[in-house]
mmCIF file of C-alpha atoms and ligand atoms in Angstrom:
data_model
loop_
_atom_site.group_PDB
_atom_site.id
_atom_site.type_symbol
_atom_site.label_atom_id
_atom_site.label_comp_id
_atom_site.label_asym_id
_atom_site.label_seq_id
_atom_site.Cartn_x
_atom_site.Cartn_y
_atom_site.Cartn_z
ATOM 1 C CA UNK P 23 110.232 125.480 72.222
ATOM 2 C CA UNK P 24 110.118 123.666 75.680
ATOM 3 C CA UNK P 25 108.373 120.054 75.556
ATOM 4 C CA UNK P 26 105.241 121.286 77.803
ATOM 5 C CA UNK P 27 104.681 124.498 75.518
ATOM 6 C CA UNK P 28 104.951 121.876 72.831
ATOM 7 C CA UNK P 29 102.514 119.476 74.081
ATOM 8 C CA UNK P 30 100.070 122.517 74.996
ATOM 9 C CA UNK P 31 100.195 123.568 71.065
ATOM 10 C CA UNK P 32 99.688 120.414 69.915
ATOM 11 C CA UNK P 33 96.276 119.928 72.331
ATOM 12 C CA UNK P 34 95.164 123.316 71.316
ATOM 13 C CA UNK P 35 95.798 122.844 67.891
ATOM 14 C CA UNK P 36 93.602 120.194 67.676
ATOM 15 C CA UNK P 37 90.684 121.419 70.062
ATOM 16 C CA UNK P 38 90.848 124.484 67.974
ATOM 17 C CA UNK P 39 90.670 122.589 64.598
ATOM 18 C CA UNK P 40 87.479 120.526 66.243
ATOM 19 C CA UNK P 41 86.147 124.062 67.332
ATOM 20 C CA UNK P 42 86.277 125.821 64.247
ATOM 21 C CA UNK P 43 84.619 122.947 62.297
ATOM 22 C CA UNK P 44 81.851 123.175 64.757
ATOM 23 C CA UNK P 45 81.558 127.069 63.782
ATOM 24 C CA UNK P 46 81.971 126.939 59.959
ATOM 25 C CA UNK P 47 82.961 123.890 57.781
ATOM 26 C CA UNK P 48 84.735 125.985 55.370
ATOM 27 C CA UNK P 49 87.019 126.977 57.837
ATOM 28 C CA UNK P 50 90.689 124.865 57.878
ATOM 29 C CA UNK P 51 90.365 121.460 59.542
ATOM 30 C CA UNK P 52 93.769 122.180 61.190
ATOM 31 C CA UNK P 53 94.631 125.221 63.215
ATOM 32 C CA UNK P 54 98.568 125.526 62.897
ATOM 33 C CA UNK P 55 100.322 128.009 65.538
ATOM 34 C CA UNK P 56 103.278 129.028 63.303
ATOM 35 C CA UNK P 57 106.637 129.830 65.296
ATOM 36 C CA UNK P 58 106.418 133.622 66.584
ATOM 37 C CA UNK P 59 109.296 136.089 67.149
ATOM 38 C CA UNK P 60 109.324 134.745 70.712
ATOM 39 C CA UNK P 61 107.853 131.842 72.543
ATOM 40 C CA UNK P 62 104.462 131.810 72.426
ATOM 41 C CA UNK P 63 102.027 134.075 74.756
ATOM 42 C CA UNK P 64 99.909 131.948 76.968
ATOM 43 C CA UNK P 65 96.290 132.523 78.610
ATOM 44 C CA UNK P 66 95.767 130.332 81.426
ATOM 45 C CA UNK P 67 92.190 128.966 82.135
ATOM 46 C CA UNK P 68 90.474 128.733 85.297
ATOM 47 C CA UNK P 69 91.709 124.982 85.692
ATOM 48 C CA UNK P 70 95.474 125.812 85.448
ATOM 49 C CA UNK P 71 95.678 124.639 81.847
ATOM 50 C CA UNK P 72 96.099 126.803 78.521
ATOM 51 C CA UNK P 73 93.292 127.992 77.435
ATOM 52 C CA UNK P 74 94.682 130.064 74.769
ATOM 53 C CA UNK P 75 98.119 130.319 72.974
ATOM 54 C CA UNK P 76 99.198 133.371 70.752
ATOM 55 C CA UNK P 77 102.315 133.954 68.377
ATOM 56 C CA UNK P 78 103.402 137.192 67.203
ATOM 57 C CA UNK P 79 105.068 137.890 64.006
ATOM 58 C CA UNK P 80 106.889 140.614 62.395
ATOM 59 C CA UNK P 81 106.410 141.188 58.664
ATOM 60 C CA UNK P 82 108.584 143.624 56.639
ATOM 61 C CA UNK P 83 107.021 144.181 53.253
ATOM 62 C CA UNK P 84 110.018 145.796 50.590
ATOM 63 C CA UNK P 85 109.043 149.185 48.912
ATOM 64 C CA UNK P 86 108.549 148.234 45.251
ATOM 65 C CA UNK P 87 106.386 145.114 45.678
ATOM 66 C CA UNK P 88 102.493 145.046 44.917
ATOM 67 C CA UNK P 89 102.012 143.776 48.509
ATOM 68 C CA UNK P 90 102.811 146.968 49.760
ATOM 69 C CA UNK P 91 99.718 148.211 48.145
ATOM 70 C CA UNK P 92 97.591 145.809 50.397
ATOM 71 C CA UNK P 93 98.618 146.854 53.702
ATOM 72 C CA UNK P 94 101.278 148.773 55.492
ATOM 73 C CA UNK P 95 104.837 148.232 55.190
ATOM 74 C CA UNK P 96 105.578 146.928 58.404
ATOM 75 C CA UNK P 97 103.186 144.321 59.955
ATOM 76 C CA UNK P 98 102.926 142.750 63.445
ATOM 77 C CA UNK P 99 100.379 139.896 63.351
ATOM 78 C CA UNK P 100 98.951 137.814 66.207
ATOM 79 C CA UNK P 101 98.214 134.178 65.737
ATOM 80 C CA UNK P 102 95.967 133.390 68.303
ATOM 81 C CA UNK P 103 94.581 129.640 69.272
ATOM 82 C CA UNK P 104 91.462 129.822 71.526
ATOM 83 C CA UNK P 105 90.425 126.300 72.943
ATOM 84 C CA UNK P 106 87.082 127.178 74.549
ATOM 85 C CA UNK P 107 83.705 128.589 72.812
ATOM 86 C CA UNK P 108 83.917 131.861 75.024
ATOM 87 C CA UNK P 109 87.082 133.275 73.679
ATOM 88 C CA UNK P 110 86.573 136.813 75.391
ATOM 89 C CA UNK P 111 88.536 136.430 78.845
ATOM 90 C CA UNK P 112 91.433 134.270 77.161
ATOM 91 C CA UNK P 113 91.688 136.588 74.290
ATOM 92 C CA UNK P 114 91.644 139.648 76.355
ATOM 93 C CA UNK P 115 94.478 138.321 78.094
ATOM 94 C CA UNK P 116 96.500 137.474 75.135
ATOM 95 C CA UNK P 117 95.653 140.725 73.486
ATOM 96 C CA UNK P 118 96.985 142.590 76.951
ATOM 97 C CA UNK P 119 100.228 140.704 76.454
ATOM 98 C CA UNK P 120 100.893 141.376 72.864
ATOM 99 C CA UNK P 121 100.078 145.065 73.615
ATOM 100 C CA UNK P 122 102.809 144.976 76.193
ATOM 101 C CA UNK P 123 105.238 143.314 73.720
ATOM 102 C CA UNK P 124 104.543 145.874 71.008
ATOM 103 C CA UNK P 125 104.826 148.777 73.294
ATOM 104 C CA UNK P 126 108.556 147.323 74.161
ATOM 105 C CA UNK P 127 109.581 146.886 70.524
ATOM 106 C CA UNK P 128 111.206 149.909 68.182
ATOM 107 C CA UNK P 129 109.714 150.987 65.397
ATOM 108 C CA UNK P 130 105.732 150.036 66.576
ATOM 109 C CA UNK P 131 104.753 153.922 66.442
ATOM 110 C CA UNK P 132 105.679 154.718 62.724
ATOM 111 C CA UNK P 133 102.988 155.470 60.464
ATOM 112 C CA UNK P 134 103.421 152.716 57.766
ATOM 113 C CA UNK P 135 102.675 150.069 60.609
ATOM 114 C CA UNK P 136 99.845 147.651 61.773
ATOM 115 C CA UNK P 137 99.054 145.233 64.304
ATOM 116 C CA UNK P 138 96.941 142.868 62.696
ATOM 117 C CA UNK P 139 94.686 139.703 63.431
ATOM 118 C CA UNK P 140 93.004 137.468 61.279
ATOM 119 C CA UNK P 141 89.793 136.049 62.881
ATOM 120 C CA UNK P 142 87.053 133.646 62.019
ATOM 121 C CA UNK P 143 84.005 135.642 61.095
ATOM 122 C CA UNK P 144 81.908 133.024 62.735
ATOM 123 C CA UNK P 145 83.699 133.172 66.081
ATOM 124 C CA UNK P 146 81.334 135.846 67.274
ATOM 125 C CA UNK P 147 82.366 135.446 70.685
ATOM 126 C CA UNK P 148 85.708 137.611 70.281
ATOM 127 C CA UNK P 149 84.605 140.335 68.348
ATOM 128 C CA UNK P 150 83.609 142.760 71.391
ATOM 129 C CA UNK P 151 87.231 141.885 72.764
ATOM 130 C CA UNK P 152 88.837 143.088 69.568
ATOM 131 C CA UNK P 153 87.059 146.068 69.635
ATOM 132 C CA UNK P 154 87.654 147.258 73.148
ATOM 133 C CA UNK P 155 91.745 146.776 72.288
ATOM 134 C CA UNK P 156 91.480 149.168 69.379
ATOM 135 C CA UNK P 157 91.248 146.762 66.364
ATOM 136 C CA UNK P 158 88.780 147.476 63.582
ATOM 137 C CA UNK P 159 87.551 145.296 61.082
ATOM 138 C CA UNK P 160 88.826 146.464 57.494
ATOM 139 C CA UNK P 161 88.978 143.388 55.187
ATOM 140 C CA UNK P 162 86.880 140.480 54.832
ATOM 141 C CA UNK P 163 88.051 137.002 53.503
ATOM 142 C CA UNK P 164 84.581 135.643 51.344
ATOM 143 C CA UNK P 165 83.988 132.631 50.297
ATOM 144 C CA UNK P 166 81.595 130.570 47.925
ATOM 145 C CA UNK P 167 81.579 126.872 48.190
ATOM 146 C CA UNK P 168 80.526 125.241 44.582
ATOM 147 C CA UNK P 169 79.385 122.177 46.353
ATOM 148 C CA UNK P 170 78.878 120.807 50.272
ATOM 149 C CA UNK P 171 81.869 118.676 50.022
ATOM 150 C CA UNK P 172 85.130 119.188 48.196
ATOM 151 C CA UNK P 173 85.947 116.539 45.416
ATOM 152 C CA UNK P 174 89.256 114.014 46.065
ATOM 153 C CA UNK P 175 91.796 116.203 45.408
ATOM 154 C CA UNK P 176 92.706 116.064 41.634
ATOM 155 C CA UNK P 177 95.132 119.041 40.829
ATOM 156 C CA UNK P 178 94.678 118.011 36.889
ATOM 157 C CA UNK P 179 91.049 119.161 37.346
ATOM 158 C CA UNK P 180 91.626 122.782 37.554
ATOM 159 C CA UNK P 181 95.533 122.687 36.588
ATOM 160 C CA UNK P 182 96.438 125.320 33.805
ATOM 161 C CA UNK P 183 96.300 122.918 30.573
ATOM 162 C CA UNK P 184 93.034 123.206 28.562
ATOM 163 C CA UNK P 185 90.938 125.817 27.836
ATOM 164 C CA UNK P 186 89.241 128.207 30.479
ATOM 165 C CA UNK P 187 85.732 128.246 29.360
ATOM 166 C CA UNK P 188 84.638 128.816 25.734
ATOM 167 C CA UNK P 189 86.801 130.089 22.994
ATOM 168 C CA UNK P 190 85.027 132.844 22.203
ATOM 169 C CA UNK P 191 82.938 135.986 23.123
ATOM 170 C CA UNK P 192 79.671 134.945 24.634
ATOM 171 C CA UNK P 193 76.897 137.114 24.288
ATOM 172 C CA UNK P 194 74.653 136.973 27.968
ATOM 173 C CA UNK P 195 70.831 137.051 27.773
ATOM 174 C CA UNK P 196 70.045 140.814 27.213
ATOM 175 C CA UNK P 197 72.025 140.462 23.860
ATOM 176 C CA UNK P 198 73.728 143.639 24.050
ATOM 177 C CA UNK P 199 76.691 142.575 26.772
ATOM 178 C CA UNK P 200 79.382 140.274 25.240
ATOM 179 C CA UNK P 201 81.622 138.651 27.448
ATOM 180 C CA UNK P 202 85.049 137.496 26.196
ATOM 181 C CA UNK P 203 88.770 136.212 27.613
ATOM 182 C CA UNK P 204 91.193 139.288 28.115
ATOM 183 C CA UNK P 205 94.470 139.132 25.956
ATOM 184 C CA UNK P 206 97.563 141.050 25.719
ATOM 185 C CA UNK P 207 96.066 143.985 23.622
ATOM 186 C CA UNK P 208 93.972 144.500 26.879
ATOM 187 C CA UNK P 209 96.840 145.837 28.673
ATOM 188 C CA UNK P 210 95.634 149.449 29.053
ATOM 189 C CA UNK P 211 92.071 148.527 30.168
ATOM 190 C CA UNK P 212 92.618 145.935 32.459
ATOM 191 C CA UNK P 213 95.164 147.982 34.196
ATOM 192 C CA UNK P 214 92.892 150.965 34.553
ATOM 193 C CA UNK P 215 90.097 149.052 35.768
ATOM 194 C CA UNK P 216 92.327 147.020 38.601
ATOM 195 C CA UNK P 217 93.710 150.772 39.607
ATOM 196 C CA UNK P 218 89.667 151.597 39.697
ATOM 197 C CA UNK P 219 89.376 149.266 42.314
ATOM 198 C CA UNK P 220 92.579 149.868 44.244
ATOM 199 C CA UNK P 221 91.867 153.837 44.459
ATOM 200 C CA UNK P 222 88.044 152.316 45.520
ATOM 201 C CA UNK P 223 89.342 150.263 48.089
ATOM 202 C CA UNK P 224 91.897 152.662 49.677
ATOM 203 C CA UNK P 225 88.769 154.986 50.465
ATOM 204 C CA UNK P 226 88.170 152.088 53.198
ATOM 205 C CA UNK P 227 91.546 151.595 54.642
ATOM 206 C CA UNK P 228 91.864 148.148 52.439
ATOM 207 C CA UNK P 229 94.584 149.418 50.053
ATOM 208 C CA UNK P 230 97.199 151.981 50.356
ATOM 209 C CA UNK P 231 98.143 153.948 46.936
ATOM 210 C CA UNK P 232 101.776 153.695 46.636
ATOM 211 C CA UNK P 233 104.087 155.636 44.157
ATOM 212 C CA UNK P 234 105.283 152.491 42.716
ATOM 213 C CA UNK P 235 101.278 150.818 42.922
ATOM 214 C CA UNK P 236 100.547 151.891 38.928
ATOM 215 C CA UNK P 237 103.713 150.484 37.551
ATOM 216 C CA UNK P 238 103.618 147.346 39.511
ATOM 217 C CA UNK P 239 99.897 146.638 38.766
ATOM 218 C CA UNK P 240 100.634 146.952 35.009
ATOM 219 C CA UNK P 241 103.479 144.515 35.216
ATOM 220 C CA UNK P 242 101.778 141.996 37.178
ATOM 221 C CA UNK P 243 98.938 142.509 34.610
ATOM 222 C CA UNK P 244 100.943 142.374 31.258
ATOM 223 C CA UNK P 245 102.100 138.939 32.563
ATOM 224 C CA UNK P 246 98.943 137.571 33.528
ATOM 225 C CA UNK P 247 97.425 138.398 30.038
ATOM 226 C CA UNK P 248 100.407 136.923 28.397
ATOM 227 C CA UNK P 249 99.197 133.375 29.814
ATOM 228 C CA UNK P 250 96.613 131.259 28.486
ATOM 229 C CA UNK P 251 94.634 130.797 29.959
ATOM 230 C CA UNK P 252 94.557 134.730 31.232
ATOM 231 C CA UNK P 253 91.458 133.949 33.965
ATOM 232 C CA UNK P 254 90.662 137.304 33.173
ATOM 233 C CA UNK P 255 87.426 138.261 30.954
ATOM 234 C CA UNK P 256 85.758 141.540 30.186
ATOM 235 C CA UNK P 257 82.210 142.719 29.420
ATOM 236 C CA UNK P 258 81.945 144.484 26.479
ATOM 237 C CA UNK P 259 78.753 146.932 25.531
ATOM 238 C CA UNK P 260 78.606 148.203 22.151
ATOM 239 C CA UNK P 261 82.076 147.298 21.599
ATOM 240 C CA UNK P 262 83.017 149.238 24.956
ATOM 241 C CA UNK P 263 84.577 147.582 27.788
ATOM 242 C CA UNK P 264 82.401 148.086 30.945
ATOM 243 C CA UNK P 265 83.701 145.505 33.311
ATOM 244 C CA UNK P 266 86.581 142.793 34.475
ATOM 245 C CA UNK P 267 86.662 139.715 36.451
ATOM 246 C CA UNK P 268 90.085 138.071 37.136
ATOM 247 C CA UNK P 269 90.831 134.966 39.210
ATOM 248 C CA UNK P 270 94.465 133.735 40.077
ATOM 249 C CA UNK P 271 95.395 130.726 38.543
ATOM 250 C CA UNK P 272 95.145 127.674 40.926
ATOM 251 C CA UNK P 273 99.243 127.048 41.147
ATOM 252 C CA UNK P 274 99.139 131.439 42.077
ATOM 253 C CA UNK P 275 96.286 130.695 44.344
ATOM 254 C CA UNK P 276 98.025 128.665 46.940
ATOM 255 C CA UNK P 277 99.329 131.568 49.119
ATOM 256 C CA UNK P 278 95.570 131.559 50.595
ATOM 257 C CA UNK P 279 94.415 128.166 49.665
ATOM 258 C CA UNK P 280 95.468 127.141 53.720
ATOM 259 C CA UNK P 281 92.494 129.564 54.820
ATOM 260 C CA UNK P 282 89.794 127.201 53.971
ATOM 261 C CA UNK P 283 89.142 123.391 53.550
ATOM 262 C CA UNK P 284 91.140 120.866 51.413
ATOM 263 C CA UNK P 285 90.125 120.893 47.856
ATOM 264 C CA UNK P 286 90.690 122.776 44.764
ATOM 265 C CA UNK P 287 90.488 126.709 45.613
ATOM 266 C CA UNK P 288 90.594 129.752 43.425
ATOM 267 C CA UNK P 289 91.334 133.430 44.345
ATOM 268 C CA UNK P 290 89.369 136.003 43.016
ATOM 269 C CA UNK P 291 91.740 139.179 42.558
ATOM 270 C CA UNK P 292 89.696 141.847 41.065
ATOM 271 C CA UNK P 293 86.103 142.946 40.319
ATOM 272 C CA UNK P 294 85.330 146.110 38.666
ATOM 273 C CA UNK P 295 82.747 147.612 36.834
ATOM 274 C CA UNK P 296 82.890 151.232 34.984
ATOM 275 C CA UNK P 297 80.684 153.731 37.770
ATOM 276 C CA UNK P 298 77.997 154.395 34.992
ATOM 277 C CA UNK P 299 77.506 151.098 34.176
ATOM 278 C CA UNK P 300 76.973 150.039 37.756
ATOM 279 C CA UNK P 301 73.539 148.286 38.733
ATOM 280 C CA UNK P 302 72.572 146.960 35.361
ATOM 281 C CA UNK P 303 73.767 143.244 35.624
ATOM 282 C CA UNK P 304 77.438 143.615 34.281
ATOM 283 C CA UNK P 305 79.121 142.397 37.288
ATOM 284 C CA UNK P 306 76.479 139.740 37.946
ATOM 285 C CA UNK P 307 76.910 138.541 34.154
ATOM 286 C CA UNK P 308 80.609 138.575 34.411
ATOM 287 C CA UNK P 309 80.765 136.190 37.594
ATOM 288 C CA UNK P 310 77.702 133.911 36.203
ATOM 289 C CA UNK P 311 80.568 133.524 33.462
ATOM 290 C CA UNK P 312 83.062 132.909 35.597
ATOM 291 C CA UNK P 313 81.426 130.387 38.199
ATOM 292 C CA UNK P 314 80.134 128.279 34.586
ATOM 293 C CA UNK P 315 83.961 127.913 33.862
ATOM 294 C CA UNK P 316 85.205 127.146 37.448
ATOM 295 C CA UNK P 317 82.303 124.625 38.236
ATOM 296 C CA UNK P 318 83.152 123.076 34.833
ATOM 297 C CA UNK P 319 86.696 122.672 35.827
ATOM 298 C CA UNK P 320 86.176 121.303 39.338
ATOM 299 C CA UNK P 321 86.973 123.884 41.417
ATOM 300 C CA UNK P 322 85.838 123.738 44.871
ATOM 301 C CA UNK P 323 85.832 126.988 46.565
ATOM 302 C CA UNK P 324 86.513 130.561 45.497
ATOM 303 C CA UNK P 325 88.017 133.074 47.941
ATOM 304 C CA UNK P 326 88.078 136.784 47.325
ATOM 305 C CA UNK P 327 88.988 139.947 49.856
ATOM 306 C CA UNK P 328 86.578 142.804 50.056
ATOM 307 C CA UNK P 329 86.809 145.941 52.221
ATOM 308 C CA UNK P 330 84.459 145.701 55.294
ATOM 309 C CA UNK P 331 83.382 149.493 54.640
ATOM 310 C CA UNK P 332 83.163 149.185 50.684
ATOM 311 C CA UNK P 333 79.081 149.842 50.360
ATOM 312 C CA UNK P 334 79.065 148.172 46.950
ATOM 313 C CA UNK P 335 81.203 145.037 47.968
ATOM 314 C CA UNK P 336 79.354 143.053 50.589
ATOM 315 C CA UNK P 337 75.643 143.209 49.144
ATOM 316 C CA UNK P 338 77.018 142.124 45.531
ATOM 317 C CA UNK P 339 79.031 139.191 46.866
ATOM 318 C CA UNK P 340 76.226 138.357 48.623
ATOM 319 C CA UNK P 341 73.847 137.853 45.721
ATOM 320 C CA UNK P 342 76.580 135.900 43.826
ATOM 321 C CA UNK P 343 76.881 133.343 46.283
ATOM 322 C CA UNK P 344 79.604 134.140 48.905
ATOM 323 C CA UNK P 345 79.605 134.827 52.758
ATOM 324 C CA UNK P 346 82.213 135.797 54.981
ATOM 325 C CA UNK P 347 84.845 133.557 56.404
ATOM 326 C CA UNK P 348 87.476 135.461 58.195
ATOM 327 C CA UNK P 349 87.606 139.185 59.244
ATOM 328 C CA UNK P 350 90.700 141.148 59.048
ATOM 329 C CA UNK P 351 91.170 143.396 62.072
ATOM 330 C CA UNK P 352 93.767 146.070 62.312
ATOM 331 C CA UNK P 353 95.375 149.114 64.052
ATOM 332 C CA UNK P 354 97.684 151.454 62.690
ATOM 333 C CA UNK P 355 99.996 152.268 63.741
ATOM 334 C CA UNK P 356 101.006 149.006 65.922
ATOM 335 C CA UNK P 357 101.581 151.038 68.953
ATOM 336 C CA UNK P 358 98.141 151.948 69.625
ATOM 337 C CA UNK P 359 96.707 148.648 70.491
ATOM 338 C CA UNK P 360 94.742 149.065 73.791
HETATM 339 C C1 LIG R 425 80.851 145.666 43.144
HETATM 340 C C2 LIG R 425 80.253 145.678 41.277
HETATM 341 C C3 LIG R 425 81.477 144.970 40.699
HETATM 342 C C4 LIG R 425 78.853 145.153 41.036
HETATM 343 O O1 LIG R 425 78.663 145.475 39.939
HETATM 344 P P1 LIG R 425 77.493 145.680 39.164
HETATM 345 O O2 LIG R 425 77.333 145.501 37.886
HETATM 346 O O3 LIG R 425 77.079 147.183 39.712
HETATM 347 O O4 LIG R 425 76.439 144.781 40.029
HETATM 348 P P2 LIG R 425 75.126 144.220 39.021
HETATM 349 O O5 LIG R 425 74.209 145.198 38.662
HETATM 350 O O6 LIG R 425 75.732 142.866 38.099
HETATM 351 O O7 LIG R 425 74.208 143.354 40.682
HETATM 352 C C5 LIG R 425 73.881 142.210 40.671
HETATM 353 C C6 LIG R 425 73.372 141.862 41.828
HETATM 354 O O8 LIG R 425 73.841 142.789 43.202
HETATM 355 C C7 LIG R 425 72.800 143.427 43.659
HETATM 356 N N1 LIG R 425 73.984 144.893 43.877
HETATM 357 C C8 LIG R 425 75.173 145.156 43.363
HETATM 358 N N2 LIG R 425 75.447 146.030 44.027
HETATM 359 C C9 LIG R 425 74.757 146.167 44.912
HETATM 360 C C10 LIG R 425 74.316 147.551 46.501
HETATM 361 N N3 LIG R 425 75.243 148.225 46.205
HETATM 362 N N4 LIG R 425 73.481 147.197 47.193
HETATM 363 C C11 LIG R 425 72.869 146.200 46.958
HETATM 364 N N5 LIG R 425 72.341 145.002 46.045
HETATM 365 C C12 LIG R 425 73.334 145.625 45.105
HETATM 366 C C13 LIG R 425 72.105 143.567 42.530
HETATM 367 O O9 LIG R 425 71.012 144.420 42.785
HETATM 368 C C14 LIG R 425 71.981 142.349 41.552
HETATM 369 O O10 LIG R 425 71.116 141.866 42.434
HETATM 370 P P3 LIG R 425 69.819 140.742 41.709
HETATM 371 O O11 LIG R 425 70.851 139.723 41.363
HETATM 372 O O12 LIG R 425 68.711 140.714 42.769
HETATM 373 O O13 LIG R 425 69.262 142.400 40.654
HETATM 374 C C15 LIG R 425 80.146 147.356 41.449
HETATM 375 O O14 LIG R 425 79.750 147.908 42.053
HETATM 376 C C16 LIG R 425 81.738 147.696 41.137
HETATM 377 O O15 LIG R 425 82.408 147.959 40.343
HETATM 378 N N6 LIG R 425 82.306 148.420 42.329
HETATM 379 C C17 LIG R 425 83.860 149.264 42.744
HETATM 380 C C18 LIG R 425 84.674 148.320 42.783
HETATM 381 C C19 LIG R 425 84.361 147.357 43.830
HETATM 382 O O16 LIG R 425 83.968 147.829 44.625
HETATM 383 N N7 LIG R 425 84.844 146.110 43.313
HETATM 384 C C20 LIG R 425 84.740 144.887 44.322
HETATM 385 C C21 LIG R 425 85.730 144.882 45.473
HETATM 386 S S1 LIG R 425 85.987 143.374 46.079
#
């Protein structure tokens, strides 16, 4: 990268980090512009200085991996860094350059491709521009801070050693609902519940059911349930399992921790209540139990994804103390970016 561009990258990264902190203290303090497939796109501001930079990254998610259930096999992602509070003009310029770039690439018209951008939920100045370029808000990364400021980093706090909550089952307030940790014998039920969420989220474009999905979910579940703690809890009513919550262990949540502030972050992977049991407090009882465990272990921040168009998840998560942090915008196939 030529030094002039490298200087501009450093300067814009710092400015964007400051701007993000003004918008939302739960965004990461630094905004890095990663290397892209070529030199960054540059949007020039009115004063001749760069007002924004963006990198295009090409990803291929191989067949037979669970990651292919969470999006298309070929992903063209734009990482955009905009200096000024009003991002509309510079973002429009960068999206136009990206559109021309994608139009010239082989394979961007394939059905299993997407052009994607992850945008801070509170950076509302860019929303109209994203829509005008044909992008759709598909997913939300929501956040729950356990407290205003994270504790000093202490990986031991939420490390794998020690129990993840009370050893035995816990009876909730209404007496008929029991929350207990899931174990290897629950493989069928936990797999069924995870597939329930995937099938539901596939209705809203946030998941893509593949022929390998169920076997992969089962294999991943088997590994998770054989670990201690499993970080997965089931709700039972009259001996029937009615709901599941599953978080990823701190060391397995690292793939997403850079999306928020420093401190101990965990990723909430699955939340499911059987259809006939919804609206009766099962989900809330599971999440209350989970939060008590995570708060006691010093976890600062919980992240999760939900499908923007899922009518059940946004109100539920809001009641549970979560709110949008990032929005995942997409257009499929990638070449249909306008
Ligand atoms: C989302 C889900 C887990 C909620 O579980 P639930 O047992 O129905 O939720 P609860 O009955 O415990 O509701 C807890 C609170 O959220 C509110 N709530 C739940 N769903 C709601 C909805 N669709 N609209 C408005 N409020 C809702 C409840 O009114 C309750 O509020 P209160 O505390 O004021 O009483 C359940 O609907 C589900 O399994 N959905 C399908 C899978 C899914 O979408 N999972 C989430 C993917 S991220």
